[in-house]
PDB file of C-alpha atoms in Angstrom:
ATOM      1  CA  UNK A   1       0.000   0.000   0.000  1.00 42.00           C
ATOM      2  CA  UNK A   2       1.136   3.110  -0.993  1.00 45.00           C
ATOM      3  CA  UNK A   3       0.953   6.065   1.552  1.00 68.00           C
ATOM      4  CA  UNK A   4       0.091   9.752  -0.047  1.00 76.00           C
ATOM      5  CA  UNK A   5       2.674  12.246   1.129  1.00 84.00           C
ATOM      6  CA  UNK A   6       2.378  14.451   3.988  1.00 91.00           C
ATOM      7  CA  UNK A   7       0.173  17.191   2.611  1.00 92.00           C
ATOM      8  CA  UNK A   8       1.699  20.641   3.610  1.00 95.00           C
ATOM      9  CA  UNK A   9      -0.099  24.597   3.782  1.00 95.00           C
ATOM     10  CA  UNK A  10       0.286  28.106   5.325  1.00 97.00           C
ATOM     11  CA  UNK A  11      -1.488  28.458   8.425  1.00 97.00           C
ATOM     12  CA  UNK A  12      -3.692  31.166   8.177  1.00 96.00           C
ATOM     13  CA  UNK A  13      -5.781  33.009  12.063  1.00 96.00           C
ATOM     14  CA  UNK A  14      -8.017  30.532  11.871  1.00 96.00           C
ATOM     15  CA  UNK A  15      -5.525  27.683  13.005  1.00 95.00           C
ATOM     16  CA  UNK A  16      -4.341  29.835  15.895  1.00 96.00           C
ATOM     17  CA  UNK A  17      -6.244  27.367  18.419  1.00 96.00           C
ATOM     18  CA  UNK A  18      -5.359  24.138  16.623  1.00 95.00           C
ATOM     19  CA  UNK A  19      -1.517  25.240  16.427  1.00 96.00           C
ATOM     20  CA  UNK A  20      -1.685  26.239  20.226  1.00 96.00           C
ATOM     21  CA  UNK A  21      -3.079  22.789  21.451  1.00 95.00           C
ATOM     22  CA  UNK A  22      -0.656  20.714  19.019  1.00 96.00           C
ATOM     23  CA  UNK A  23       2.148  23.126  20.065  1.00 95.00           C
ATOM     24  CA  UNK A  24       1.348  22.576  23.723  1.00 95.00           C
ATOM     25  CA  UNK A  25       0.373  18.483  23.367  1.00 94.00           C
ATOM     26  CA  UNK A  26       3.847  18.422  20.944  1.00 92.00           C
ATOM     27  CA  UNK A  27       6.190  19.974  23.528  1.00 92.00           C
ATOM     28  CA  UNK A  28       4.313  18.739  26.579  1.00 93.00           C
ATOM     29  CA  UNK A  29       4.938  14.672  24.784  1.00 88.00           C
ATOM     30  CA  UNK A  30       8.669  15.606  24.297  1.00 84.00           C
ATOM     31  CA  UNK A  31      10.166  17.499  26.845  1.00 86.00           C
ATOM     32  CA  UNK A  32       7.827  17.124  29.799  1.00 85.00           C
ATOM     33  CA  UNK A  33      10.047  13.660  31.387  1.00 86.00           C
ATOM     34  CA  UNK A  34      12.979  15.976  31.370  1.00 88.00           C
ATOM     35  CA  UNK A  35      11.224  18.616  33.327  1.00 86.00           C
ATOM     36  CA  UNK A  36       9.631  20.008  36.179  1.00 91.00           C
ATOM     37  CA  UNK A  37       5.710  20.417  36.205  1.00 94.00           C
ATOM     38  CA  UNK A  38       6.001  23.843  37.368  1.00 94.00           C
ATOM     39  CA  UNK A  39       8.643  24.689  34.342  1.00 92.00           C
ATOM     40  CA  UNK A  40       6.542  22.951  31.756  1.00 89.00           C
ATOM     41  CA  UNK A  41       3.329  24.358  32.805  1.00 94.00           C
ATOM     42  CA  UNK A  42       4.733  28.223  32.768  1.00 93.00           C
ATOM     43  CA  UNK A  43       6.682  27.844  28.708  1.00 91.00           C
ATOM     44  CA  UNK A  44       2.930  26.088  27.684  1.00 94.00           C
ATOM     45  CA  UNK A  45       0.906  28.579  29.361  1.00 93.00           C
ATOM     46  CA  UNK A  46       3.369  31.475  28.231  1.00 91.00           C
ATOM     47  CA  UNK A  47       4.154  30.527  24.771  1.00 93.00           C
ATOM     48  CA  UNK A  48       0.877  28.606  23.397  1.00 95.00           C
ATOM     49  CA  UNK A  49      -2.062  30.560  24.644  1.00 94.00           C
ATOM     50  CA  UNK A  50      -4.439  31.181  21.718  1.00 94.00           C
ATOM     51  CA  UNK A  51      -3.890  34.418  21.923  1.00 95.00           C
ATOM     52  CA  UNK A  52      -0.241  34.539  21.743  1.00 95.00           C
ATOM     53  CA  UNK A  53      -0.320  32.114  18.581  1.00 96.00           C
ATOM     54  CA  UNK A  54      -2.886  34.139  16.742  1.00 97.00           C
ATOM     55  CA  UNK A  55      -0.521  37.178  17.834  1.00 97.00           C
ATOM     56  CA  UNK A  56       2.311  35.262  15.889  1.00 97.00           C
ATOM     57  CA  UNK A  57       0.223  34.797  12.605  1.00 97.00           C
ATOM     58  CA  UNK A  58      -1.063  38.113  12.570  1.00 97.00           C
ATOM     59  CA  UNK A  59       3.329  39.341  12.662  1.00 97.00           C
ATOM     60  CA  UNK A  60       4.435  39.316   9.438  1.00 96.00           C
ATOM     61  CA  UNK A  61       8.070  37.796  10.276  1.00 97.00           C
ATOM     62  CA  UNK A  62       6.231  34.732  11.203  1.00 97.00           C
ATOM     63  CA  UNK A  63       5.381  31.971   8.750  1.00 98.00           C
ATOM     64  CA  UNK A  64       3.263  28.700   9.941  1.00 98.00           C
ATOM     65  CA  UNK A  65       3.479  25.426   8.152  1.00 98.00           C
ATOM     66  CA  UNK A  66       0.447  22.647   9.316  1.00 97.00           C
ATOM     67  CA  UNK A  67       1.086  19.060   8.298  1.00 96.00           C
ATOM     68  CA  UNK A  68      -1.300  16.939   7.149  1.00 93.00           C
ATOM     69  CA  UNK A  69      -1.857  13.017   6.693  1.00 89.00           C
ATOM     70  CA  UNK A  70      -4.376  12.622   3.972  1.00 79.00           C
ATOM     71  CA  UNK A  71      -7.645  14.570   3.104  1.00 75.00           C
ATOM     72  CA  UNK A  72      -9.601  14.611   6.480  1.00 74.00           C
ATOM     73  CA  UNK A  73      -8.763  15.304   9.873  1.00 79.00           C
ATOM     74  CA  UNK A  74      -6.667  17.698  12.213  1.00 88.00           C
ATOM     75  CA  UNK A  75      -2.806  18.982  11.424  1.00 93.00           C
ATOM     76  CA  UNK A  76       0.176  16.214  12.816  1.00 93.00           C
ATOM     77  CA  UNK A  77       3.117  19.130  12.735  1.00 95.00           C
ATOM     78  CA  UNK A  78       3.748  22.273  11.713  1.00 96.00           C
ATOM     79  CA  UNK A  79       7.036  24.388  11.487  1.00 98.00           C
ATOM     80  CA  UNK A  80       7.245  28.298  12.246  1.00 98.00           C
ATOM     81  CA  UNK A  81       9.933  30.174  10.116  1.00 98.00           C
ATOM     82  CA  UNK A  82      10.616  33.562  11.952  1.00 98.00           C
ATOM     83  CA  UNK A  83      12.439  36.223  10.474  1.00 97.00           C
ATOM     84  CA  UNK A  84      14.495  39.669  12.339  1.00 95.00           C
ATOM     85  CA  UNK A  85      15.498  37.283  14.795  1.00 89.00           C
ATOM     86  CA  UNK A  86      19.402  36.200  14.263  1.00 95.00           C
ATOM     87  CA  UNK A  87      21.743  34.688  16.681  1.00 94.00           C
ATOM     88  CA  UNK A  88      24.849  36.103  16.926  1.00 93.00           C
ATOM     89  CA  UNK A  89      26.748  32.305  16.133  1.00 92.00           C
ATOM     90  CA  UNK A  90      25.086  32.663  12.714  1.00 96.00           C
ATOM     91  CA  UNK A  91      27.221  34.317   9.831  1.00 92.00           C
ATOM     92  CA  UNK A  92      25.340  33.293   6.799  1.00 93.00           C
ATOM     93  CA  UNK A  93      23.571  35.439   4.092  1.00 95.00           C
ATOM     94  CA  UNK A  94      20.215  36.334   4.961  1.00 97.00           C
ATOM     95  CA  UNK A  95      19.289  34.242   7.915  1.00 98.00           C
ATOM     96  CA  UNK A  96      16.272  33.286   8.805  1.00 98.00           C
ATOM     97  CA  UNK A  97      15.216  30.975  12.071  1.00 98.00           C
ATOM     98  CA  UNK A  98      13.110  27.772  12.144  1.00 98.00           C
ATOM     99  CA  UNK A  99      11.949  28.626  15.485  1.00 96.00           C
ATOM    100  CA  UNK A 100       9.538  25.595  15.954  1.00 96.00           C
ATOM    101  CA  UNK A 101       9.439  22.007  14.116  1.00 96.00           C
ATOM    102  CA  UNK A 102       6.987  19.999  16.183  1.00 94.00           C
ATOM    103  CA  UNK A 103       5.622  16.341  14.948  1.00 93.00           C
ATOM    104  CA  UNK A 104       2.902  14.562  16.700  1.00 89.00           C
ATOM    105  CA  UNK A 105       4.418  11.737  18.567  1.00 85.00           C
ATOM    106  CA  UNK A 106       2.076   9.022  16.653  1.00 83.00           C
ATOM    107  CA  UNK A 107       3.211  10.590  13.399  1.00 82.00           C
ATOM    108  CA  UNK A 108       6.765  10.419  14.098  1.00 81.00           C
ATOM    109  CA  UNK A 109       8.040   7.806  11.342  1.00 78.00           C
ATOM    110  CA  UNK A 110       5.561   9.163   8.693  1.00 79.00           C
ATOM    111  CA  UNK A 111       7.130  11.322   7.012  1.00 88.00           C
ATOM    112  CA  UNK A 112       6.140  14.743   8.552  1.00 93.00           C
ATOM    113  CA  UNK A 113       9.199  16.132   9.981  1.00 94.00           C
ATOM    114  CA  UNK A 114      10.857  15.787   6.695  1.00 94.00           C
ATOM    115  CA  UNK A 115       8.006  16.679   4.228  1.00 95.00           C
ATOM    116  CA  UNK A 116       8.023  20.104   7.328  1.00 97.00           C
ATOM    117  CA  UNK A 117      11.847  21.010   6.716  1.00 96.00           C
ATOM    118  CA  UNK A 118      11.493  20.775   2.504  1.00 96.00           C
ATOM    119  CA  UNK A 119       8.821  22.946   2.618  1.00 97.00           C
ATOM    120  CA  UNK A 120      10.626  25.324   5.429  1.00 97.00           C
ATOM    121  CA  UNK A 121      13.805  25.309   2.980  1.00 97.00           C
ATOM    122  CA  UNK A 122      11.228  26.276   0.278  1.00 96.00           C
ATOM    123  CA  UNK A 123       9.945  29.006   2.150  1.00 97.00           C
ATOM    124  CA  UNK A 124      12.517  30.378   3.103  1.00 97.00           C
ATOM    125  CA  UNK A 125      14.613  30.265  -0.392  1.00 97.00           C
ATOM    126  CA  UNK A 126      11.173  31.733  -2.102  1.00 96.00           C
ATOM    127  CA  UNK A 127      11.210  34.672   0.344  1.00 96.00           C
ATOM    128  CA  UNK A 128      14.917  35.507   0.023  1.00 96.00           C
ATOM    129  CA  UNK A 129      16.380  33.552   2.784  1.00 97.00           C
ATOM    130  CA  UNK A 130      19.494  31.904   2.281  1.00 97.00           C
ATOM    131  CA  UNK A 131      20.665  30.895   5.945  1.00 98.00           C
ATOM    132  CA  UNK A 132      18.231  28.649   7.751  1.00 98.00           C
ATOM    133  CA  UNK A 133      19.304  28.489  11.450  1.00 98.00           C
ATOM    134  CA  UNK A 134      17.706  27.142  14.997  1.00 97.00           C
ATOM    135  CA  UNK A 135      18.257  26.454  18.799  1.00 96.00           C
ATOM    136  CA  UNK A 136      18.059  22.662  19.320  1.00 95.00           C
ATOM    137  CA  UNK A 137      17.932  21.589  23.464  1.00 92.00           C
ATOM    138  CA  UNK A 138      21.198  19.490  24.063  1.00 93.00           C
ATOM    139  CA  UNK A 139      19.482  16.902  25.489  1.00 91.00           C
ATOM    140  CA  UNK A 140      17.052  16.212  22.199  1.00 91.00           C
ATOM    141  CA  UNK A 141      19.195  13.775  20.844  1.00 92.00           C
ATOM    142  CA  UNK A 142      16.269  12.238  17.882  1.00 91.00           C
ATOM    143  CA  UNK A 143      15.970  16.343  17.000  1.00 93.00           C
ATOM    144  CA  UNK A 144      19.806  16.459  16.887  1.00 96.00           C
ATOM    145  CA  UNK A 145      20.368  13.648  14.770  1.00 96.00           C
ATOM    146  CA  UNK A 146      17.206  14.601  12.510  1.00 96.00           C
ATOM    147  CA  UNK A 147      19.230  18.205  12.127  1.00 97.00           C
ATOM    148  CA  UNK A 148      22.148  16.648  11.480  1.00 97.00           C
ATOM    149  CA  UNK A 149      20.919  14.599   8.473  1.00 97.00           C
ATOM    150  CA  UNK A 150      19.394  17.492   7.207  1.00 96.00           C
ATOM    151  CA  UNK A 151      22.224  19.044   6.479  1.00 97.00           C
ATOM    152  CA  UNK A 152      23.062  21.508   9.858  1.00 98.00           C
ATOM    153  CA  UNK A 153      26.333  21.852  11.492  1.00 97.00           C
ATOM    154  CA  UNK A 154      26.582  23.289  15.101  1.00 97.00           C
ATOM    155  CA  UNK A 155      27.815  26.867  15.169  1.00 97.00           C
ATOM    156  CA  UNK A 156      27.365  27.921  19.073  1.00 96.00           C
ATOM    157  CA  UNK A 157      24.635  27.691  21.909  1.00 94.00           C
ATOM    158  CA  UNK A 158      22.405  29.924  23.712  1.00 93.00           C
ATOM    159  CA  UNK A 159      20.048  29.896  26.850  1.00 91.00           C
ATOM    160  CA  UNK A 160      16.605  28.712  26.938  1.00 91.00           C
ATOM    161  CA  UNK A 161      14.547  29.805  29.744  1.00 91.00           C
ATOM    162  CA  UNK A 162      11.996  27.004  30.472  1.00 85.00           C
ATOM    163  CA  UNK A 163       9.733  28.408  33.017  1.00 85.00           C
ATOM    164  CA  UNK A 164      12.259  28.998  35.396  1.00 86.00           C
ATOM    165  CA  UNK A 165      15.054  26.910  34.456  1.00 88.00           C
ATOM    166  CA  UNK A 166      18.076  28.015  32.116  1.00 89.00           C
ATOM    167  CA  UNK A 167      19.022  25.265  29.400  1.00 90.00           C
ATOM    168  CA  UNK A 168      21.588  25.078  26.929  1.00 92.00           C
ATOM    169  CA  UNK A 169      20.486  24.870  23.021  1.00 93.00           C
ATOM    170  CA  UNK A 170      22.553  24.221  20.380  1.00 97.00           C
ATOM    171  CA  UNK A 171      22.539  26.867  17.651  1.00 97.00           C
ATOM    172  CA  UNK A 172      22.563  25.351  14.302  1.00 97.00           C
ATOM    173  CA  UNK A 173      22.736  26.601  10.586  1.00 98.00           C
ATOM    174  CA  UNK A 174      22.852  25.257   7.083  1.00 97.00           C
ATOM    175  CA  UNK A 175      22.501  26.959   3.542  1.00 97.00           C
ATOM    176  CA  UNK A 176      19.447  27.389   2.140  1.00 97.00           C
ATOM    177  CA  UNK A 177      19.277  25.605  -1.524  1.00 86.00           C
ATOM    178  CA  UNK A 178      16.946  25.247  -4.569  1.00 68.00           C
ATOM    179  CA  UNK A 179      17.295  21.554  -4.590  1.00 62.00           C
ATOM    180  CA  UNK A 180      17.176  20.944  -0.536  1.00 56.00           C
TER     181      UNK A 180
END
């Protein structure tokens, strides 16, 4: 049996309460072993309110893409390109940063994550881009290794705040390209 490709489109203020609750059920499934209650519960409530993510579409600099599996049903991922936002580890030509790449966990393995970044690295080429960079958490080791096939080489860190606990991410770039 043959399985369709992920099926991939802008976001528009509509999805602003579907892209809160998968960003909050996305990070929540991932991080949330690794972390304190009280840390996780401040980032969620803090960065995927409604109103915050409908805030986000409505900035230009933002761009949302929802993942799909087949014709019916509710988004598995999406991906948020940001741009105005550059690390100072990143030197390449007009930078832009994948701020968010979040997958379902029951999706993982489907295809989503990847059929995400070619359409990020299509985005971002069409606008102009040609530097695609992002923080990864040192202690994501599947997001690491997806990164790293993808092309991204390690090029500093930075803090994350979670709630109130400093982390370490991992600032990585790669080129942007036509045939990525």
């Amino acid at each position: 049996m043959t399985r369709d490709p992920p099926r991939i489109r802008v976001a528009a203020d509509a999805d602003a309460d579907v892209l809160a609750t998968l960003g909050a059920q996305t990070f929540r499934g991932t991080f949330a072993g690794a972390n304190s209650i009280e840390d996780m519960n401040a980032y969620v409530r803090t960065s995927f309110s409604s109103a915050g993510v409908l805030a986000e579409l409505a900035d230009a600099r933002n761009t949302f893409l929802l993942a799909f599996i087949g014709e019916a049903g509710p988004p598995t991922g999406y991906a948020k390109l940001r741009a105005g936002t550059v690390d100072p580890g990143v030197t390449g030509p007009d930078p832009i940063e994948l701020q968010r790449l979040y997958v379902d966990r029951r999706s993982i393995g489907q295809g989503i994550g990847a059929a995400l970044m070619r359409a990020s690295l299509h985005a971002a080429w069409s606008a102009g881009f040609r530097t695609l960079w992002l923080g990864v958490w040192e202690h994501n080791p599947r997001a690491l290794s997806f990164y790293e096939r993808w092309g991204f080489r390690t090029v500093g860190d930075h803090v994350f705040r979670l709630g109130s606990d400093d982390q370490r991410d991992l600032i990585m770039v790669r080129a942007v390209s036509v045939g990525a």
